[in-house]
Amino acid sequence: MENIVIIGSGIAGLTAAIYNARAGLKPLVVSGKDEGGQLMLTTAVENFPCFPEGINGPEMISKARGQAKKFGARFADGNVSKVEKKGNGFAVETEDGKVEGKAVIIATGASAKTLGMESEKKYWARGVHTCAVCDGYFYNGKEVVVVGGGDSAMEESLFLAKHATKVTIIHRRDKFRASKIMQDRVKANTKIKILWNSTVEDVLGDGKKVTSVKIKNVKNNGSSKMKTDAVFLAIGHIPNTKFLGNLVELDKQGFIKATNTHTNVPGIFAAGDCVDKIYRQAVMAAGDGCRAAIEAEKYLETS
Ligand code: NAP
């Protein structure tokens, strides 16, 4: 039986692996189908301490993976389909078979929801983004669009307004779902305009970068085009926790409920974006991975 099975190979899982491996526990990391997590989809990460010139998301993941391997972490491919309690530990089922661990760290992250258009994929990270704190800086002095009407859309818009000359929120209804305080801040910001009852039908560009969006007014079906340098999608995230079934307690959106990385099941820890729906930052996920590793280590010593 393994000491610790870490599910997920984003920055949370890899940080946990570095800590557990350095403690001599030889953790097994089950990488998942989207190996490396959301950082694999970003270009320059400019807000992770120690990289003043920025670092590419995939390069960061590759370095963290190498660092974990150097200390003795091992990696298995494949997606986890099920985790269940077995004796004093847990059975983790993948497409390739079963592994067993005395403790499990879940670091499966979350995926940003997208609108499902081909053009989103075409201009992904070249004008289509899902994180203003990560990529907003690139739009200094430019015009951007934010899609959504929840707290994330408000937060993203307020952040983007510090950089962009104009931010247009495009929302499908005539009311925001966001908290009143966030709505008030948005409405008080003169750089932010709101386009109600509208959806983005297509993202248009010159082949290299985004230049405009095609908009539909859902009330009168009217169609229009708006010039923009970027589209930030803020329509929610889906935590990658479906495979857990009822094993650990989840909130109504599927995020894992954890206190100091402990789930409600002793021996199962959770870290990163599968828990955190507020900050969703690489540095937070890394910190959480460290915490889960230390808590799992303590659990092994005392159980
Ligand atoms: P959310 O509350 O689920 O809001 C998603 C928004 O996107 C909604 O306005 C929704 O429209 C819209 N949307 C969803 N699918 C869409 C589609 N296919 N096309 C167009 N629009 C679409 O998600 P969130 O804003 O990411 O927030 C998630 C949770 O984190 C919430 O509980 C939120 O309060 C919390 N949060 C808190 C803070 C904070 O306190 N500072 C910051 C960020 C997030 P409808 O309104 O029409 O459904």
Tab-separated table of C-alpha atoms and ligand atoms in Angstrom:
chain	number	residue	atom	x	y	z
A	1	MET	CA	0.000	0.000	0.000
A	2	GLU	CA	1.195	3.518	-0.871
A	3	ASN	CA	1.686	6.039	1.918
A	4	ILE	CA	0.017	8.878	0.053
A	5	VAL	CA	-1.793	8.958	-3.264
A	6	ILE	CA	-2.059	12.477	-4.693
A	7	ILE	CA	-4.815	12.844	-7.266
A	8	GLY	CA	-4.092	15.669	-9.705
A	9	SER	CA	-0.907	17.105	-11.155
A	10	GLY	CA	-1.571	20.846	-11.177
A	11	ILE	CA	0.448	23.156	-8.982
A	12	ALA	CA	-1.444	22.088	-5.803
A	13	GLY	CA	-0.810	18.377	-6.376
A	14	LEU	CA	2.807	18.910	-7.420
A	15	THR	CA	3.569	21.078	-4.388
A	16	ALA	CA	2.077	18.399	-2.130
A	17	ALA	CA	4.256	15.855	-3.960
A	18	ILE	CA	7.422	17.937	-3.410
A	19	TYR	CA	6.730	18.194	0.329
A	20	ASN	CA	5.719	14.547	0.842
A	21	ALA	CA	8.608	13.287	-1.291
A	22	ARG	CA	11.111	15.437	0.580
A	23	ALA	CA	9.760	13.909	3.799
A	24	GLY	CA	10.697	10.483	2.397
A	25	LEU	CA	7.113	9.311	1.850
A	26	LYS	CA	7.535	8.492	-1.872
A	27	PRO	CA	4.052	9.753	-2.828
A	28	LEU	CA	2.314	8.463	-5.935
A	29	VAL	CA	0.810	11.203	-8.113
A	30	VAL	CA	-2.028	10.147	-10.413
A	31	SER	CA	-1.756	12.778	-13.113
A	32	GLY	CA	-5.256	12.906	-14.604
A	33	LYS	CA	-6.209	13.517	-18.196
A	34	ASP	CA	-5.522	17.268	-18.120
A	35	GLU	CA	-2.010	16.785	-16.834
A	36	GLY	CA	-0.602	19.940	-15.257
A	37	GLY	CA	-3.994	21.565	-14.718
A	38	GLN	CA	-5.028	25.087	-15.647
A	39	LEU	CA	-1.472	26.474	-15.732
A	40	MET	CA	-0.960	24.450	-18.906
A	41	LEU	CA	-3.480	26.798	-20.535
A	42	THR	CA	-1.835	30.075	-19.545
A	43	THR	CA	1.065	31.878	-21.103
A	44	ALA	CA	3.156	34.149	-18.866
A	45	VAL	CA	2.556	33.893	-15.112
A	46	GLU	CA	3.805	37.239	-13.829
A	47	ASN	CA	2.462	37.244	-10.282
A	48	PHE	CA	4.086	34.144	-8.812
A	49	PRO	CA	6.800	35.360	-6.413
A	50	CYS	CA	10.432	34.856	-7.493
A	51	PHE	CA	9.752	35.187	-11.233
A	52	PRO	CA	9.925	38.956	-11.833
A	53	GLU	CA	10.223	38.414	-15.585
A	54	GLY	CA	7.298	35.963	-15.530
A	55	ILE	CA	7.330	32.261	-16.259
A	56	ASN	CA	5.307	30.240	-18.744
A	57	GLY	CA	2.580	28.148	-17.103
A	58	PRO	CA	3.703	24.884	-18.769
A	59	GLU	CA	7.351	25.597	-17.870
A	60	MET	CA	6.362	26.168	-14.255
A	61	ILE	CA	4.537	22.819	-14.170
A	62	SER	CA	7.441	21.036	-15.821
A	63	LYS	CA	9.873	22.449	-13.231
A	64	ALA	CA	7.604	21.511	-10.306
A	65	ARG	CA	7.198	17.993	-11.675
A	66	GLY	CA	10.963	17.614	-12.039
A	67	GLN	CA	11.436	18.926	-8.499
A	68	ALA	CA	8.945	16.377	-7.105
A	69	LYS	CA	10.627	13.551	-9.054
A	70	LYS	CA	14.056	14.610	-7.803
A	71	PHE	CA	12.912	13.966	-4.225
A	72	GLY	CA	11.316	10.604	-5.040
A	73	ALA	CA	7.718	11.275	-6.090
A	74	ARG	CA	6.366	8.779	-8.616
A	75	PHE	CA	3.817	9.450	-11.338
A	76	ALA	CA	1.026	7.328	-12.817
A	77	ASP	CA	-0.972	8.329	-15.885
A	78	GLY	CA	-4.695	8.190	-16.190
A	79	ASN	CA	-7.855	9.541	-14.735
A	80	VAL	CA	-9.273	8.521	-11.393
A	81	SER	CA	-12.799	7.191	-11.755
A	82	LYS	CA	-13.523	6.288	-8.127
A	83	VAL	CA	-12.109	6.504	-4.597
A	84	GLU	CA	-13.407	4.328	-1.792
A	85	LYS	CA	-12.562	3.455	1.787
A	86	LYS	CA	-10.751	0.123	2.028
A	87	GLY	CA	-9.589	-1.234	5.377
A	88	ASN	CA	-7.338	1.347	7.005
A	89	GLY	CA	-6.790	3.163	3.732
A	90	PHE	CA	-8.362	3.994	0.411
A	91	ALA	CA	-8.642	2.333	-2.988
A	92	VAL	CA	-8.121	4.711	-5.889
A	93	GLU	CA	-9.430	3.357	-9.181
A	94	THR	CA	-7.945	4.491	-12.490
A	95	GLU	CA	-8.435	3.318	-16.083
A	96	ASP	CA	-5.287	1.208	-15.639
A	97	GLY	CA	-6.290	-0.496	-12.404
A	98	LYS	CA	-6.367	0.193	-8.690
A	99	VAL	CA	-3.843	1.704	-6.311
A	100	GLU	CA	-4.209	1.816	-2.565
A	101	GLY	CA	-3.040	4.492	-0.186
A	102	LYS	CA	-3.046	5.092	3.550
A	103	ALA	CA	-3.936	8.730	2.845
A	104	VAL	CA	-5.214	10.584	-0.207
A	105	ILE	CA	-4.755	14.194	-1.277
A	106	ILE	CA	-7.319	15.400	-3.798
A	107	ALA	CA	-5.967	18.215	-5.971
A	108	THR	CA	-8.059	17.828	-9.100
A	109	GLY	CA	-8.696	21.537	-9.653
A	110	ALA	CA	-11.574	23.158	-11.470
A	111	SER	CA	-12.268	23.991	-15.062
A	112	ALA	CA	-13.492	27.391	-16.173
A	113	LYS	CA	-16.816	27.209	-17.961
A	114	THR	CA	-16.703	28.322	-21.558
A	115	LEU	CA	-19.403	29.311	-24.033
A	116	GLY	CA	-18.615	26.341	-26.267
A	117	MET	CA	-17.675	28.191	-29.455
A	118	GLU	CA	-14.919	27.103	-31.843
A	119	SER	CA	-13.566	30.675	-31.888
A	120	GLU	CA	-12.955	30.515	-28.113
A	121	LYS	CA	-10.525	27.670	-28.686
A	122	LYS	CA	-8.904	29.447	-31.637
A	123	TYR	CA	-8.137	32.589	-29.604
A	124	TRP	CA	-7.599	30.887	-26.235
A	125	ALA	CA	-4.905	32.839	-24.304
A	126	ARG	CA	-4.614	35.159	-27.357
A	127	GLY	CA	-7.520	37.361	-26.373
A	128	VAL	CA	-9.861	34.860	-24.741
A	129	HIS	CA	-9.110	34.471	-21.031
A	130	THR	CA	-10.689	33.285	-17.813
A	131	CYS	CA	-8.568	35.043	-15.189
A	132	ALA	CA	-8.148	38.835	-15.046
A	133	VAL	CA	-5.577	38.740	-12.245
A	134	CYS	CA	-3.463	36.410	-14.410
A	135	ASP	CA	-3.873	38.056	-17.818
A	136	GLY	CA	-5.449	41.504	-17.315
A	137	TYR	CA	-2.101	43.247	-17.239
A	138	PHE	CA	-1.618	42.479	-20.959
A	139	TYR	CA	-4.533	44.809	-21.737
A	140	ASN	CA	-3.091	48.016	-20.340
A	141	GLY	CA	-4.601	50.876	-22.335
A	142	LYS	CA	-6.891	48.536	-24.312
A	143	GLU	CA	-10.601	47.721	-24.419
A	144	VAL	CA	-11.979	44.487	-23.007
A	145	VAL	CA	-15.247	42.612	-22.604
A	146	VAL	CA	-16.281	40.531	-19.574
A	147	VAL	CA	-19.023	37.905	-19.896
A	148	GLY	CA	-21.105	37.015	-16.823
A	149	GLY	CA	-23.144	38.565	-14.056
A	150	GLY	CA	-21.887	36.916	-10.859
A	151	ASP	CA	-19.331	38.034	-8.274
A	152	SER	CA	-16.485	36.782	-10.464
A	153	ALA	CA	-17.611	38.974	-13.371
A	154	MET	CA	-17.785	41.991	-11.025
A	155	GLU	CA	-14.376	41.249	-9.538
A	156	GLU	CA	-12.792	40.642	-12.922
A	157	SER	CA	-14.277	43.865	-14.302
A	158	LEU	CA	-13.084	45.966	-11.371
A	159	PHE	CA	-9.599	44.510	-11.711
A	160	LEU	CA	-9.553	45.012	-15.481
A	161	ALA	CA	-10.722	48.631	-15.110
A	162	LYS	CA	-7.351	49.376	-13.481
A	163	HIS	CA	-5.626	48.462	-16.745
A	164	ALA	CA	-8.041	48.830	-19.622
A	165	THR	CA	-9.464	52.079	-20.947
A	166	LYS	CA	-12.925	50.543	-21.217
A	167	VAL	CA	-14.555	47.400	-19.801
A	168	THR	CA	-17.917	46.216	-21.119
A	169	ILE	CA	-19.798	43.605	-19.126
A	170	ILE	CA	-22.047	41.543	-21.365
A	171	HIS	CA	-24.753	39.802	-19.360
A	172	ARG	CA	-27.544	37.584	-20.614
A	173	ARG	CA	-30.214	38.971	-18.259
A	174	ASP	CA	-31.286	42.413	-17.034
A	175	LYS	CA	-30.123	41.740	-13.455
A	176	PHE	CA	-26.819	40.680	-11.954
A	177	ARG	CA	-26.609	37.684	-9.665
A	178	ALA	CA	-23.601	39.219	-7.879
A	179	SER	CA	-23.723	40.550	-4.309
A	180	LYS	CA	-25.055	44.122	-3.961
A	181	ILE	CA	-21.757	45.532	-2.748
A	182	MET	CA	-19.931	44.239	-5.820
A	183	GLN	CA	-22.668	45.488	-8.142
A	184	ASP	CA	-22.506	48.922	-6.523
A	185	ARG	CA	-18.752	49.114	-7.035
A	186	VAL	CA	-19.112	48.139	-10.684
A	187	LYS	CA	-21.898	50.644	-11.301
A	188	ALA	CA	-19.850	53.403	-9.664
A	189	ASN	CA	-16.850	52.762	-11.902
A	190	THR	CA	-16.995	55.111	-14.876
A	191	LYS	CA	-14.739	52.892	-16.983
A	192	ILE	CA	-17.229	50.002	-16.813
A	193	LYS	CA	-20.232	49.852	-19.149
A	194	ILE	CA	-22.967	47.213	-18.950
A	195	LEU	CA	-24.711	45.579	-21.876
A	196	TRP	CA	-27.842	43.863	-20.524
A	197	ASN	CA	-29.844	41.056	-22.133
A	198	SER	CA	-26.987	40.186	-24.441
A	199	THR	CA	-24.859	37.187	-25.263
A	200	VAL	CA	-21.583	36.753	-27.112
A	201	GLU	CA	-22.317	34.742	-30.226
A	202	ASP	CA	-18.828	34.664	-31.683
A	203	VAL	CA	-15.280	35.878	-31.057
A	204	LEU	CA	-13.720	37.455	-34.120
A	205	GLY	CA	-10.074	38.155	-34.824
A	206	ASP	CA	-7.349	38.648	-37.395
A	207	GLY	CA	-5.999	35.118	-37.032
A	208	LYS	CA	-3.488	36.144	-34.369
A	209	LYS	CA	-5.525	38.077	-31.826
A	210	VAL	CA	-9.077	39.042	-30.930
A	211	THR	CA	-10.424	42.182	-32.593
A	212	SER	CA	-14.176	42.113	-31.888
A	213	VAL	CA	-17.154	40.105	-30.662
A	214	LYS	CA	-20.490	39.371	-32.276
A	215	ILE	CA	-23.313	40.124	-29.854
A	216	LYS	CA	-26.941	39.063	-29.807
A	217	ASN	CA	-29.646	40.971	-27.967
A	218	VAL	CA	-31.786	38.207	-26.477
A	219	LYS	CA	-34.865	40.469	-26.181
A	220	ASN	CA	-35.152	41.497	-29.833
A	221	ASN	CA	-32.748	39.014	-31.482
A	222	GLY	CA	-30.771	41.938	-32.887
A	223	SER	CA	-27.188	41.259	-33.825
A	224	SER	CA	-24.242	43.658	-33.538
A	225	LYS	CA	-20.455	43.740	-33.523
A	226	MET	CA	-18.293	45.382	-30.851
A	227	LYS	CA	-14.613	46.172	-31.164
A	228	THR	CA	-12.581	44.662	-28.318
A	229	ASP	CA	-9.035	43.481	-27.627
A	230	ALA	CA	-10.035	40.680	-25.285
A	231	VAL	CA	-12.898	38.627	-23.883
A	232	PHE	CA	-12.754	37.531	-20.262
A	233	LEU	CA	-15.176	34.707	-19.490
A	234	ALA	CA	-16.488	34.826	-15.931
A	235	ILE	CA	-19.411	32.438	-16.166
A	236	GLY	CA	-18.348	30.132	-13.357
A	237	HIS	CA	-16.059	27.179	-12.733
A	238	ILE	CA	-16.785	23.483	-12.523
A	239	PRO	CA	-14.803	21.688	-9.824
A	240	ASN	CA	-13.402	18.364	-10.975
A	241	THR	CA	-14.966	16.348	-8.187
A	242	LYS	CA	-17.639	14.245	-9.880
A	243	PHE	CA	-15.590	11.061	-9.495
A	244	LEU	CA	-15.862	11.385	-5.699
A	245	GLY	CA	-19.603	10.634	-5.618
A	246	ASN	CA	-20.698	10.907	-1.986
A	247	LEU	CA	-17.334	9.984	-0.512
A	248	VAL	CA	-16.547	13.445	0.911
A	249	GLU	CA	-18.765	16.385	1.671
A	250	LEU	CA	-19.177	18.814	-1.243
A	251	ASP	CA	-21.000	22.145	-1.391
A	252	LYS	CA	-23.941	22.559	-3.743
A	253	GLN	CA	-21.664	23.583	-6.620
A	254	GLY	CA	-19.489	20.499	-6.114
A	255	PHE	CA	-16.494	22.166	-4.409
A	256	ILE	CA	-14.980	20.055	-1.624
A	257	LYS	CA	-15.710	21.281	1.894
A	258	ALA	CA	-12.407	21.250	3.740
A	259	THR	CA	-11.057	22.857	6.896
A	260	ASN	CA	-7.335	23.412	6.828
A	261	THR	CA	-7.317	20.871	3.942
A	262	HIS	CA	-9.074	18.160	6.052
A	263	THR	CA	-12.230	16.817	4.409
A	264	ASN	CA	-14.929	15.248	6.570
A	265	VAL	CA	-13.268	11.837	5.987
A	266	PRO	CA	-10.142	11.293	8.115
A	267	GLY	CA	-7.225	10.501	5.808
A	268	ILE	CA	-8.615	12.360	2.787
A	269	PHE	CA	-7.242	15.854	2.257
A	270	ALA	CA	-8.100	18.403	-0.425
A	271	ALA	CA	-6.120	21.283	-1.880
A	272	GLY	CA	-6.307	23.920	-4.593
A	273	ASP	CA	-9.106	24.935	-6.930
A	274	CYS	CA	-11.302	21.894	-6.194
A	275	VAL	CA	-11.791	23.586	-2.786
A	276	ASP	CA	-11.159	27.282	-3.460
A	277	LYS	CA	-13.782	29.105	-5.499
A	278	ILE	CA	-12.758	32.603	-4.464
A	279	TYR	CA	-9.046	33.211	-5.074
A	280	ARG	CA	-8.140	30.556	-7.694
A	281	GLN	CA	-4.507	31.663	-7.854
A	282	ALA	CA	-1.468	29.483	-8.532
A	283	VAL	CA	0.271	30.736	-5.414
A	284	MET	CA	-2.768	29.886	-3.270
A	285	ALA	CA	-3.027	26.399	-4.797
A	286	ALA	CA	0.690	25.815	-4.164
A	287	GLY	CA	0.300	26.968	-0.552
A	288	ASP	CA	-2.703	24.715	-0.114
A	289	GLY	CA	-0.766	21.753	-1.553
A	290	CYS	CA	1.970	22.349	1.028
A	291	ARG	CA	-0.605	22.462	3.821
A	292	ALA	CA	-2.323	19.254	2.657
A	293	ALA	CA	1.055	17.470	2.483
A	294	ILE	CA	1.966	18.474	6.041
A	295	GLU	CA	-1.488	17.554	7.366
A	296	ALA	CA	-1.348	14.173	5.585
A	297	GLU	CA	2.100	13.534	7.052
A	298	LYS	CA	0.775	14.267	10.568
A	299	TYR	CA	-2.160	11.954	9.889
A	300	LEU	CA	0.161	9.085	8.914
A	301	GLU	CA	2.224	9.582	12.067
A	302	THR	CA	-0.802	9.383	14.340
A	303	SER	CA	-3.127	6.883	12.640
B	1	NAP	P1	-21.841	32.358	-10.640
B	1	NAP	O1	-22.261	33.045	-9.384
B	1	NAP	O2	-22.388	31.011	-10.932
B	1	NAP	O3	-22.207	33.353	-11.838
B	1	NAP	C1	-22.021	32.971	-13.153
B	1	NAP	C2	-22.586	34.061	-14.044
B	1	NAP	O4	-22.345	33.714	-15.383
B	1	NAP	C3	-24.084	34.259	-13.880
B	1	NAP	O5	-24.416	35.618	-13.916
B	1	NAP	C4	-24.664	33.528	-15.089
B	1	NAP	O6	-25.828	34.141	-15.603
B	1	NAP	C5	-23.561	33.691	-16.111
B	1	NAP	N1	-23.515	32.554	-17.023
B	1	NAP	C6	-23.416	31.244	-16.712
B	1	NAP	N2	-23.400	30.490	-17.835
B	1	NAP	C7	-23.506	31.372	-18.871
B	1	NAP	C8	-23.549	31.220	-20.268
B	1	NAP	N3	-23.460	30.013	-20.837
B	1	NAP	N4	-23.660	32.327	-21.034
B	1	NAP	C9	-23.724	33.551	-20.467
B	1	NAP	N5	-23.688	33.762	-19.135
B	1	NAP	C10	-23.580	32.684	-18.357
B	1	NAP	O7	-20.235	32.180	-10.753
B	1	NAP	P2	-19.081	33.116	-10.149
B	1	NAP	O8	-19.360	34.541	-10.406
B	1	NAP	O9	-17.801	32.522	-10.657
B	1	NAP	O10	-19.163	32.868	-8.580
B	1	NAP	C11	-19.065	31.539	-8.052
B	1	NAP	C12	-19.170	31.603	-6.521
B	1	NAP	O11	-17.997	32.233	-5.982
B	1	NAP	C13	-20.354	32.438	-6.046
B	1	NAP	O12	-20.844	31.862	-4.872
B	1	NAP	C14	-19.742	33.787	-5.747
B	1	NAP	O13	-20.457	34.534	-4.789
B	1	NAP	C15	-18.360	33.371	-5.230
B	1	NAP	N6	-17.390	34.461	-5.481
B	1	NAP	C16	-17.243	35.394	-4.501
B	1	NAP	C17	-16.364	36.445	-4.692
B	1	NAP	C18	-16.217	37.472	-3.624
B	1	NAP	O14	-16.919	37.395	-2.638
B	1	NAP	N7	-15.328	38.422	-3.755
B	1	NAP	C19	-15.641	36.547	-5.876
B	1	NAP	C20	-15.833	35.586	-6.871
B	1	NAP	C21	-16.711	34.553	-6.652
B	1	NAP	P3	-27.224	34.091	-14.800
B	1	NAP	O15	-27.074	35.075	-13.683
B	1	NAP	O16	-28.222	34.484	-15.824
B	1	NAP	O17	-27.385	32.680	-14.336
